Amino acid sequence: MSQDPWLQNYDATCRLVQEIAENIHERNRQQRTRGNPAKMNMTLRASLQKLKQNINQLRESLLRVSSSRRIMQSEADRRQNLVDDLVTRDKQLNATFKGDVTQPEPSRSTLMAGAEAEGGAAVNPWLVHEPEETRGLGFSAIKQQQQHIIEVQDAGLDALAAVISRQKLMGQDIGNELDEQNDLIADLSTHSKERWLPLLTNVKGGVASRHLQSPWKLQAGRMTSL
């Protein structure tokens, strides 16, 4: 099963954050050694602009999937926290790039520290305020955790779909039974009319005949008596 597109974009944005931090560190090193950081500054401006766009896309896509109930509310809240952390790191990176630094610049060793044994994935140093369940995990571990959450959600959705399908079939069966009963009632009504209509006609004809014959019989009786 393919990974959630939102998580893929989030991972790419995290890598971009780390790349920008490393480039800022390199730009500052060039400034200290009296190098020419102009090219690096152009690269950083483009990267910071792309970071802002990525964060906006993550926010908008999260709003869409949460509004359509495609993910659970707890997962939506967790992702919103990740987006908020990215916004904070974006502000810090912009401040560092512009020289308005309110905290010591992280060294390259700090940026690359925390490599996990599994796959050697480096922990993103800019997401130090991420949720407790993902704190200290590398990208590989976070992906596995997120994949497990998605699989659990998919299993729940499959179970719900199965229940809905059974209810739909039950509704169809009930509808079919009602149609059969209505047809049976209609057939009984038709057969009843066909059976009783001749009898009613004969009865009515007999009554009419008696009414027509009775005066003559009455007159004949009187003549006989005379």
Coordinates of N, CA and C in Angstrom, one line a residue:
M1 N 0.9 -1.2 0.0 CA 0.0 0.0 0.0 C 0.9 1.2 0.0
S2 N 0.6 2.2 -0.9 CA 1.4 3.4 -1.0 C 1.2 4.3 0.2
Q3 N 2.3 5.1 0.5 CA 2.3 6.0 1.6 C 1.3 7.1 1.4
D4 N 0.8 7.6 2.5 CA -0.1 8.8 2.4 C 0.6 10.0 1.8
P5 N 0.0 10.6 0.7 CA 0.7 11.8 0.1 C 1.0 12.9 1.1
W6 N 0.2 13.1 2.1 CA 0.5 14.2 3.0 C 1.7 13.9 3.8
L7 N 1.9 12.6 4.2 CA 3.1 12.2 4.9 C 4.4 12.3 4.0
Q8 N 4.2 12.0 2.8 CA 5.3 12.1 1.9 C 5.8 13.6 1.7
N9 N 4.8 14.5 1.6 CA 5.1 15.9 1.5 C 5.7 16.4 2.8
Y10 N 5.2 15.9 3.9 CA 5.7 16.3 5.2 C 7.2 15.9 5.3
D11 N 7.5 14.7 5.0 CA 8.9 14.2 5.0 C 9.8 15.1 4.1
A12 N 9.3 15.4 2.9 CA 10.1 16.2 2.0 C 10.3 17.6 2.6
T13 N 9.3 18.1 3.3 CA 9.5 19.5 3.9 C 10.5 19.4 5.1
C14 N 10.5 18.3 5.8 CA 11.4 18.2 6.9 C 12.9 18.1 6.4
R15 N 13.0 17.4 5.3 CA 14.4 17.4 4.6 C 14.8 18.8 4.1
L16 N 13.8 19.5 3.6 CA 14.1 20.9 3.2 C 14.5 21.8 4.3
V17 N 13.8 21.6 5.5 CA 14.2 22.4 6.7 C 15.6 22.1 7.1
Q18 N 16.0 20.8 7.1 CA 17.4 20.5 7.4 C 18.4 21.0 6.4
E19 N 18.0 20.9 5.2 CA 18.9 21.4 4.1 C 19.1 22.9 4.2
I20 N 18.1 23.7 4.5 CA 18.2 25.1 4.7 C 19.1 25.5 5.9
A21 N 18.9 24.7 7.0 CA 19.7 25.0 8.2 C 21.2 24.7 7.9
E22 N 21.5 23.7 7.1 CA 22.9 23.4 6.8 C 23.4 24.5 5.9
N23 N 22.6 25.0 4.9 CA 23.1 26.0 4.0 C 23.3 27.3 4.7
I24 N 22.5 27.6 5.7 CA 22.7 28.8 6.5 C 24.0 28.7 7.3
H25 N 24.3 27.6 7.8 CA 25.5 27.4 8.5 C 26.7 27.6 7.6
E26 N 26.6 27.0 6.4 CA 27.6 27.2 5.4 C 27.8 28.6 4.9
R27 N 26.7 29.3 4.7 CA 26.7 30.7 4.4 C 27.4 31.6 5.4
N28 N 27.1 31.3 6.7 CA 27.8 32.0 7.8 C 29.3 31.7 7.9
R29 N 29.6 30.5 7.6 CA 31.0 30.1 7.5 C 31.8 30.9 6.4
Q30 N 31.1 31.0 5.3 CA 31.7 31.7 4.2 C 31.9 33.2 4.6
Q31 N 30.9 33.8 5.3 CA 31.1 35.1 5.7 C 32.2 35.3 6.7
R32 N 32.4 34.4 7.6 CA 33.5 34.5 8.5 C 34.8 34.3 7.9
T33 N 34.9 33.6 6.8 CA 36.2 33.4 6.1 C 36.3 34.3 5.0
R34 N 35.5 35.3 4.9 CA 35.5 36.4 3.9 C 35.4 35.8 2.5
G35 N 34.5 34.8 2.4 CA 34.2 34.2 1.1 C 33.1 35.0 0.4
N36 N 32.6 34.5 -0.6 CA 31.5 35.2 -1.4 C 30.2 34.4 -1.2
P37 N 29.3 34.8 -0.3 CA 28.1 34.0 0.0 C 26.9 34.4 -0.9
A38 N 27.2 35.2 -2.0 CA 26.0 35.7 -2.8 C 25.2 34.5 -3.4
K39 N 25.9 33.6 -3.9 CA 25.2 32.4 -4.6 C 24.5 31.6 -3.5
M40 N 25.1 31.5 -2.3 CA 24.4 30.7 -1.3 C 23.1 31.5 -0.8
N41 N 23.2 32.8 -0.8 CA 22.1 33.6 -0.3 C 20.9 33.5 -1.3
M42 N 21.2 33.4 -2.6 CA 20.2 33.3 -3.6 C 19.5 31.9 -3.4
T43 N 20.3 30.9 -3.2 CA 19.8 29.5 -3.0 C 18.9 29.5 -1.7
L44 N 19.4 30.2 -0.7 CA 18.6 30.2 0.6 C 17.3 30.9 0.4
R45 N 17.3 32.0 -0.3 CA 16.0 32.7 -0.5 C 15.0 31.8 -1.3
A46 N 15.5 31.2 -2.3 CA 14.6 30.3 -3.1 C 14.1 29.1 -2.2
S47 N 15.0 28.6 -1.4 CA 14.6 27.5 -0.5 C 13.6 27.9 0.6
L48 N 13.8 29.1 1.2 CA 12.9 29.6 2.2 C 11.5 29.8 1.6
Q49 N 11.5 30.3 0.3 CA 10.2 30.6 -0.3 C 9.5 29.2 -0.6
K50 N 10.3 28.2 -1.0 CA 9.7 26.9 -1.2 C 9.2 26.3 0.1
L51 N 9.9 26.5 1.1 CA 9.5 26.0 2.4 C 8.1 26.6 2.8
K52 N 8.0 27.9 2.6 CA 6.7 28.5 3.0 C 5.6 27.9 2.1
Q53 N 5.8 27.7 0.8 CA 4.8 27.1 0.0 C 4.5 25.7 0.4
N54 N 5.5 24.9 0.8 CA 5.2 23.5 1.2 C 4.4 23.5 2.5
I55 N 4.7 24.4 3.4 CA 3.9 24.5 4.7 C 2.5 24.8 4.4
N56 N 2.3 25.8 3.5 CA 0.9 26.2 3.1 C 0.1 25.0 2.4
Q57 N 0.9 24.3 1.6 CA 0.2 23.1 1.0 C -0.1 22.0 2.0
L58 N 0.8 21.8 2.9 CA 0.5 20.8 4.0 C -0.8 21.3 4.8
R59 N -0.8 22.6 5.1 CA -2.0 23.1 5.9 C -3.3 22.9 5.1
E60 N -3.2 23.3 3.8 CA -4.5 23.2 3.0 C -4.9 21.7 2.8
S61 N -4.0 20.9 2.5 CA -4.3 19.5 2.3 C -4.8 18.8 3.6
L62 N -4.2 19.2 4.7 CA -4.7 18.7 6.0 C -6.1 19.1 6.2
L63 N -6.4 20.3 5.9 CA -7.8 20.8 6.1 C -8.8 20.1 5.2
R64 N -8.4 19.7 4.0 CA -9.3 19.0 3.1 C -9.5 17.6 3.7
V65 N -8.5 16.9 4.0 CA -8.7 15.5 4.4 C -9.4 15.4 5.8
S66 N -9.1 16.4 6.7 CA -9.8 16.3 8.0 C -11.3 16.7 7.8
S67 N -11.6 17.6 6.9 CA -13.0 18.0 6.7 C -13.8 16.9 6.0
S68 N -13.1 16.1 5.2 CA -13.8 15.0 4.6 C -13.8 13.7 5.4
R69 N -13.3 13.8 6.6 CA -13.3 12.7 7.6 C -12.5 11.5 7.0
R70 N -11.5 11.8 6.2 CA -10.6 10.7 5.7 C -9.6 10.2 6.7
I71 N -9.4 11.0 7.8 CA -8.5 10.5 8.9 C -9.2 10.8 10.2
M72 N -8.8 10.1 11.2 CA -9.4 10.3 12.5 C -9.0 11.6 13.1
Q73 N -9.8 12.2 14.0 CA -9.5 13.5 14.6 C -8.2 13.5 15.3
S74 N -7.9 12.4 16.0 CA -6.6 12.4 16.7 C -5.4 12.5 15.8
E75 N -5.5 11.9 14.6 CA -4.4 12.0 13.6 C -4.4 13.4 13.0
A76 N -5.6 14.0 12.8 CA -5.6 15.3 12.3 C -5.0 16.3 13.3
D77 N -5.2 16.1 14.6 CA -4.6 17.0 15.6 C -3.1 16.8 15.6
R78 N -2.7 15.6 15.5 CA -1.2 15.3 15.5 C -0.5 15.9 14.3
R79 N -1.2 15.9 13.2 CA -0.6 16.5 12.0 C -0.6 18.0 12.1
Q80 N -1.6 18.5 12.7 CA -1.7 20.0 12.8 C -0.5 20.5 13.7
N81 N -0.2 19.7 14.8 CA 0.9 20.0 15.6 C 2.2 20.0 14.8
L82 N 2.4 19.1 13.9 CA 3.6 19.0 13.1 C 3.7 20.2 12.2
V83 N 2.5 20.6 11.6 CA 2.5 21.8 10.8 C 2.9 23.1 11.6
D84 N 2.3 23.2 12.8 CA 2.6 24.3 13.7 C 4.1 24.4 14.0
D85 N 4.7 23.2 14.2 CA 6.2 23.2 14.5 C 7.0 23.6 13.2
L86 N 6.5 23.2 12.1 CA 7.2 23.7 10.8 C 7.1 25.2 10.7
V87 N 5.9 25.7 11.0 CA 5.8 27.2 11.0 C 6.8 27.9 11.9
T88 N 6.9 27.3 13.1 CA 7.9 27.9 14.1 C 9.3 27.8 13.5
R89 N 9.7 26.7 12.9 CA 11.0 26.5 12.4 C 11.3 27.4 11.2
D90 N 10.2 27.6 10.4 CA 10.3 28.5 9.3 C 10.7 29.9 9.7
K91 N 10.0 30.4 10.8 CA 10.3 31.7 11.4 C 11.7 31.8 11.9
Q92 N 12.2 30.7 12.6 CA 13.5 30.7 13.1 C 14.6 30.7 12.0
L93 N 14.3 30.0 10.9 CA 15.2 29.9 9.8 C 15.3 31.3 9.1
N94 N 14.2 31.9 8.9 CA 14.2 33.3 8.3 C 14.9 34.3 9.2
A95 N 14.7 34.2 10.5 CA 15.4 35.1 11.4 C 16.9 34.8 11.4
T96 N 17.3 33.6 11.3 CA 18.7 33.2 11.3 C 19.3 33.7 9.9
F97 N 18.6 33.5 8.9 CA 19.1 33.9 7.6 C 19.3 35.5 7.5
K98 N 18.4 36.2 8.1 CA 18.5 37.7 8.1 C 19.4 38.2 9.1
G99 N 19.9 37.3 10.0 CA 20.9 37.8 11.0 C 20.2 38.2 12.3
D100 N 18.9 38.1 12.4 CA 18.2 38.4 13.6 C 18.1 37.1 14.5
V101 N 19.2 36.7 15.0 CA 19.3 35.5 15.8 C 19.0 35.7 17.2
T102 N 18.0 35.0 17.8 CA 17.7 35.2 19.2 C 18.2 34.0 20.0
Q103 N 18.8 33.0 19.3 CA 19.3 31.8 20.0 C 20.6 31.4 19.2
P104 N 21.5 30.7 19.8 CA 22.8 30.3 19.1 C 22.5 29.5 17.9
E105 N 23.3 29.8 16.9 CA 23.1 29.0 15.6 C 23.5 27.6 15.8
P106 N 22.7 26.6 15.5 CA 23.1 25.2 15.6 C 24.2 24.8 14.8
S107 N 25.1 24.1 15.3 CA 26.3 23.6 14.5 C 25.9 22.5 13.6
R108 N 26.8 22.2 12.6 CA 26.5 21.1 11.7 C 26.4 19.8 12.5
S109 N 27.3 19.6 13.5 CA 27.3 18.4 14.2 C 26.0 18.2 15.0
T110 N 25.4 19.3 15.4 CA 24.1 19.2 16.1 C 23.0 18.9 15.1
L111 N 23.1 19.5 13.9 CA 22.1 19.2 12.9 C 22.1 17.7 12.5
M112 N 23.3 17.1 12.4 CA 23.4 15.8 11.9 C 23.4 14.7 13.1
A113 N 23.3 15.2 14.3 CA 23.3 14.3 15.4 C 22.0 13.5 15.5
G114 N 22.1 12.4 16.3 CA 20.9 11.6 16.6 C 20.6 10.6 15.5
A115 N 21.6 10.1 14.8 CA 21.3 9.1 13.8 C 20.8 7.9 14.5
E116 N 19.8 7.3 13.9 CA 19.2 6.1 14.5 C 20.0 4.9 13.9
A117 N 20.0 3.8 14.7 CA 20.7 2.6 14.3 C 20.0 2.0 13.1
E118 N 18.7 2.1 13.1 CA 17.9 1.5 12.0 C 18.0 2.4 10.8
G119 N 18.7 2.0 9.7 CA 18.7 2.8 8.5 C 19.6 4.0 8.6
G120 N 20.1 4.3 9.8 CA 20.9 5.5 9.9 C 20.2 6.8 9.6
A121 N 18.9 6.9 9.8 CA 18.1 8.1 9.5 C 18.4 9.1 10.6
A122 N 18.7 10.3 10.2 CA 19.0 11.4 11.1 C 17.8 12.0 11.7
V123 N 17.7 12.3 12.9 CA 16.6 13.0 13.5 C 16.6 14.4 13.1
N124 N 15.4 14.9 12.7 CA 15.3 16.3 12.3 C 15.5 17.2 13.5
P125 N 16.6 18.0 13.6 CA 16.9 18.8 14.8 C 16.0 20.0 15.0
W126 N 15.2 20.3 13.9 CA 14.3 21.5 14.0 C 13.0 21.1 14.6
L127 N 12.7 19.9 14.7 CA 11.4 19.5 15.2 C 11.5 19.0 16.7
V128 N 12.1 19.8 17.5 CA 12.4 19.5 18.9 C 11.1 19.5 19.8
H129 N 10.1 20.1 19.3 CA 8.8 20.2 20.0 C 7.7 19.3 19.4
E130 N 8.1 18.3 18.7 CA 7.1 17.4 18.2 C 6.4 16.6 19.2
P131 N 5.3 15.9 18.9 CA 4.6 15.2 19.9 C 5.4 14.1 20.6
E132 N 5.0 13.7 21.8 CA 5.8 12.8 22.6 C 5.9 11.4 21.9
E133 N 4.9 11.0 21.2 CA 4.9 9.7 20.5 C 5.9 9.6 19.4
T134 N 6.4 10.7 18.8 CA 7.4 10.7 17.8 C 8.7 11.3 18.2
R135 N 8.8 11.8 19.4 CA 10.0 12.5 19.8 C 11.1 11.5 19.9
G136 N 12.3 11.9 19.3 CA 13.4 11.1 19.4 C 13.5 10.0 18.3
L137 N 12.5 9.9 17.5 CA 12.4 8.9 16.4 C 13.0 9.4 15.2
G138 N 13.7 8.6 14.4 CA 14.2 9.0 13.1 C 13.1 8.9 12.1
F139 N 13.4 9.4 10.9 CA 12.4 9.4 9.8 C 11.9 8.0 9.5
S140 N 12.8 7.0 9.5 CA 12.3 5.7 9.2 C 11.3 5.2 10.3
A141 N 11.6 5.4 11.5 CA 10.7 5.0 12.6 C 9.4 5.7 12.6
I142 N 9.5 7.0 12.3 CA 8.2 7.8 12.2 C 7.4 7.3 11.0
K143 N 8.0 7.0 9.9 CA 7.3 6.4 8.7 C 6.6 5.1 9.1
Q144 N 7.3 4.2 9.8 CA 6.7 3.0 10.2 C 5.5 3.2 11.1
Q145 N 5.7 4.1 12.1 CA 4.6 4.4 13.0 C 3.4 5.0 12.2
Q146 N 3.7 5.9 11.3 CA 2.6 6.5 10.6 C 1.9 5.5 9.7
Q147 N 2.7 4.6 9.1 CA 2.2 3.5 8.2 C 1.3 2.6 9.0
H148 N 1.7 2.3 10.3 CA 0.8 1.5 11.1 C -0.5 2.1 11.4
I149 N -0.4 3.4 11.7 CA -1.7 4.2 12.0 C -2.6 4.2 10.8
I150 N -2.0 4.3 9.6 CA -2.8 4.3 8.4 C -3.4 3.0 8.2
E151 N -2.7 1.9 8.4 CA -3.2 0.5 8.3 C -4.3 0.3 9.2
V152 N -4.2 0.8 10.5 CA -5.3 0.6 11.5 C -6.5 1.4 11.0
Q153 N -6.3 2.6 10.5 CA -7.5 3.4 10.0 C -8.1 2.7 8.8
D154 N -7.3 2.1 7.9 CA -7.8 1.4 6.7 C -8.6 0.2 7.1
A155 N -8.1 -0.5 8.1 CA -8.9 -1.7 8.6 C -10.2 -1.3 9.2
G156 N -10.2 -0.2 9.9 CA -11.5 0.3 10.5 C -12.4 0.8 9.4
L157 N -11.9 1.4 8.4 CA -12.8 1.8 7.2 C -13.3 0.6 6.5
D158 N -12.4 -0.4 6.3 CA -12.9 -1.6 5.6 C -14.0 -2.3 6.4
A159 N -13.9 -2.4 7.8 CA -14.9 -3.0 8.6 C -16.2 -2.2 8.5
L160 N -16.1 -0.9 8.5 CA -17.3 0.0 8.4 C -17.9 -0.2 7.0
A161 N -17.1 -0.3 6.0 CA -17.7 -0.5 4.6 C -18.4 -1.9 4.6
A162 N -17.8 -2.9 5.2 CA -18.5 -4.2 5.2 C -19.8 -4.2 5.9
V163 N -19.9 -3.4 7.1 CA -21.2 -3.3 7.8 C -22.2 -2.6 6.9
I164 N -21.8 -1.5 6.3 CA -22.7 -0.7 5.4 C -23.2 -1.6 4.2
S165 N -22.2 -2.4 3.7 CA -22.6 -3.3 2.6 C -23.7 -4.3 3.0
R166 N -23.5 -4.9 4.2 CA -24.5 -5.8 4.7 C -25.8 -5.2 5.0
Q167 N -25.8 -4.0 5.5 CA -27.0 -3.3 5.8 C -27.7 -2.9 4.4
K168 N -26.9 -2.6 3.4 CA -27.5 -2.3 2.1 C -28.2 -3.6 1.5
L169 N -27.5 -4.7 1.7 CA -28.1 -6.0 1.2 C -29.4 -6.3 1.9
M170 N -29.3 -6.1 3.3 CA -30.5 -6.4 4.1 C -31.7 -5.5 3.6
G171 N -31.4 -4.2 3.3 CA -32.4 -3.3 2.8 C -33.0 -3.8 1.5
Q172 N -32.1 -4.3 0.6 CA -32.5 -4.8 -0.7 C -33.4 -6.0 -0.5
D173 N -33.0 -6.9 0.4 CA -33.8 -8.1 0.6 C -35.2 -7.7 1.2
I174 N -35.2 -6.8 2.1 CA -36.5 -6.4 2.7 C -37.4 -5.7 1.6
G175 N -36.7 -4.9 0.7 CA -37.5 -4.3 -0.4 C -38.0 -5.4 -1.4
N176 N -37.2 -6.4 -1.6 CA -37.7 -7.5 -2.5 C -38.8 -8.3 -1.9
E177 N -38.8 -8.5 -0.6 CA -39.9 -9.2 0.1 C -41.1 -8.4 0.0
L178 N -41.0 -7.1 0.2 CA -42.2 -6.2 0.2 C -42.8 -6.2 -1.2
D179 N -41.9 -6.2 -2.3 CA -42.4 -6.3 -3.6 C -43.2 -7.6 -3.9
E180 N -42.6 -8.7 -3.4 CA -43.3 -10.0 -3.6 C -44.6 -10.0 -2.9
Q181 N -44.7 -9.5 -1.7 CA -45.9 -9.4 -0.9 C -47.0 -8.6 -1.6
N182 N -46.5 -7.4 -2.2 CA -47.4 -6.6 -2.9 C -48.0 -7.3 -4.2
D183 N -47.1 -8.0 -4.8 CA -47.5 -8.7 -6.0 C -48.5 -9.8 -5.6
L184 N -48.2 -10.5 -4.5 CA -49.1 -11.5 -4.1 C -50.5 -11.0 -3.7
I185 N -50.5 -9.8 -3.0 CA -51.8 -9.2 -2.7 C -52.5 -8.8 -4.0
A186 N -51.8 -8.2 -4.9 CA -52.4 -7.8 -6.2 C -53.0 -9.1 -6.9
D187 N -52.2 -10.2 -6.9 CA -52.7 -11.4 -7.6 C -54.0 -11.9 -6.9
L188 N -54.0 -11.9 -5.5 CA -55.2 -12.4 -4.8 C -56.4 -11.5 -5.1
S189 N -56.1 -10.2 -5.2 CA -57.2 -9.3 -5.5 C -57.8 -9.6 -6.9
T190 N -56.9 -9.8 -7.8 CA -57.3 -10.0 -9.2 C -58.1 -11.4 -9.3
H191 N -57.5 -12.4 -8.7 CA -58.2 -13.7 -8.7 C -59.5 -13.7 -8.0
S192 N -59.6 -12.9 -6.9 CA -60.9 -12.8 -6.2 C -61.9 -12.2 -7.0
K193 N -61.6 -11.1 -7.7 CA -62.5 -10.4 -8.6 C -63.0 -11.4 -9.7
E194 N -62.0 -12.1 -10.3 CA -62.3 -13.0 -11.4 C -63.2 -14.2 -10.9
R195 N -63.1 -14.6 -9.7 CA -63.8 -15.7 -9.2 C -65.2 -15.3 -8.7
W196 N -65.3 -14.1 -8.1 CA -66.6 -13.7 -7.5 C -67.5 -12.9 -8.4
L197 N -66.9 -12.3 -9.4 CA -67.7 -11.4 -10.3 C -68.8 -12.2 -11.1
P198 N -68.5 -13.4 -11.6 CA -69.6 -14.2 -12.3 C -70.6 -14.6 -11.3
L199 N -70.2 -15.0 -10.1 CA -71.2 -15.3 -9.1 C -72.1 -14.2 -8.7
L200 N -71.5 -13.0 -8.6 CA -72.3 -11.8 -8.3 C -73.2 -11.5 -9.4
T201 N -72.7 -11.7 -10.6 CA -73.6 -11.4 -11.8 C -74.8 -12.3 -11.9
N202 N -74.5 -13.6 -11.6 CA -75.6 -14.6 -11.6 C -76.6 -14.3 -10.5
V203 N -76.1 -13.9 -9.3 CA -77.0 -13.6 -8.2 C -77.9 -12.4 -8.6
K204 N -77.2 -11.4 -9.1 CA -78.0 -10.2 -9.5 C -79.0 -10.5 -10.6
G205 N -78.6 -11.4 -11.5 CA -79.5 -11.8 -12.6 C -80.7 -12.6 -12.0
G206 N -80.4 -13.4 -11.1 CA -81.5 -14.2 -10.5 C -82.5 -13.3 -9.7
V207 N -82.0 -12.4 -9.0 CA -82.9 -11.4 -8.3 C -83.7 -10.6 -9.2
A208 N -83.1 -10.2 -10.3 CA -83.9 -9.4 -11.3 C -84.9 -10.2 -11.9
S209 N -84.6 -11.5 -12.2 CA -85.6 -12.4 -12.8 C -86.8 -12.6 -11.9
R210 N -86.5 -12.8 -10.7 CA -87.6 -13.0 -9.7 C -88.5 -11.8 -9.6
H211 N -87.9 -10.6 -9.7 CA -88.7 -9.4 -9.6 C -89.5 -9.3 -10.8
L212 N -89.0 -9.7 -12.0 CA -89.8 -9.6 -13.2 C -90.9 -10.6 -13.3
Q213 N -90.6 -11.8 -12.8 CA -91.6 -12.8 -12.9 C -92.7 -12.7 -11.8
S214 N -92.4 -12.2 -10.7 CA -93.4 -12.2 -9.6 C -94.7 -11.5 -9.9
P215 N -94.8 -10.4 -10.6 CA -96.1 -9.8 -10.9 C -97.0 -10.8 -11.7
W216 N -96.4 -11.4 -12.7 CA -97.2 -12.4 -13.5 C -97.7 -13.6 -12.7
K217 N -96.8 -14.0 -11.8 CA -97.2 -15.1 -11.0 C -98.3 -14.7 -10.0
L218 N -98.2 -13.5 -9.6 CA -99.2 -13.0 -8.7 C -100.6 -12.9 -9.4
Q219 N -100.5 -12.4 -10.7 CA -101.7 -12.2 -11.5 C -102.4 -13.6 -11.8
A220 N -101.5 -14.5 -12.1 CA -102.0 -15.9 -12.4 C -102.6 -16.5 -11.2
G221 N -102.1 -16.2 -10.1 CA -102.7 -16.7 -8.9 C -104.1 -16.2 -8.6
R222 N -104.2 -14.9 -8.9 CA -105.5 -14.3 -8.7 C -106.6 -14.9 -9.7
M223 N -106.1 -15.1 -10.9 CA -107.1 -15.6 -11.9 C -107.5 -17.0 -11.5
T224 N -106.6 -17.7 -11.0 CA -106.9 -19.1 -10.6 C -107.9 -19.1 -9.5
S225 N -107.7 -18.2 -8.6 CA -108.6 -18.1 -7.4 C -110.0 -17.8 -7.9
L226 N -110.1 -17.0 -8.9 CA -111.4 -16.6 -9.4 C -112.1 -17.8 -10.1

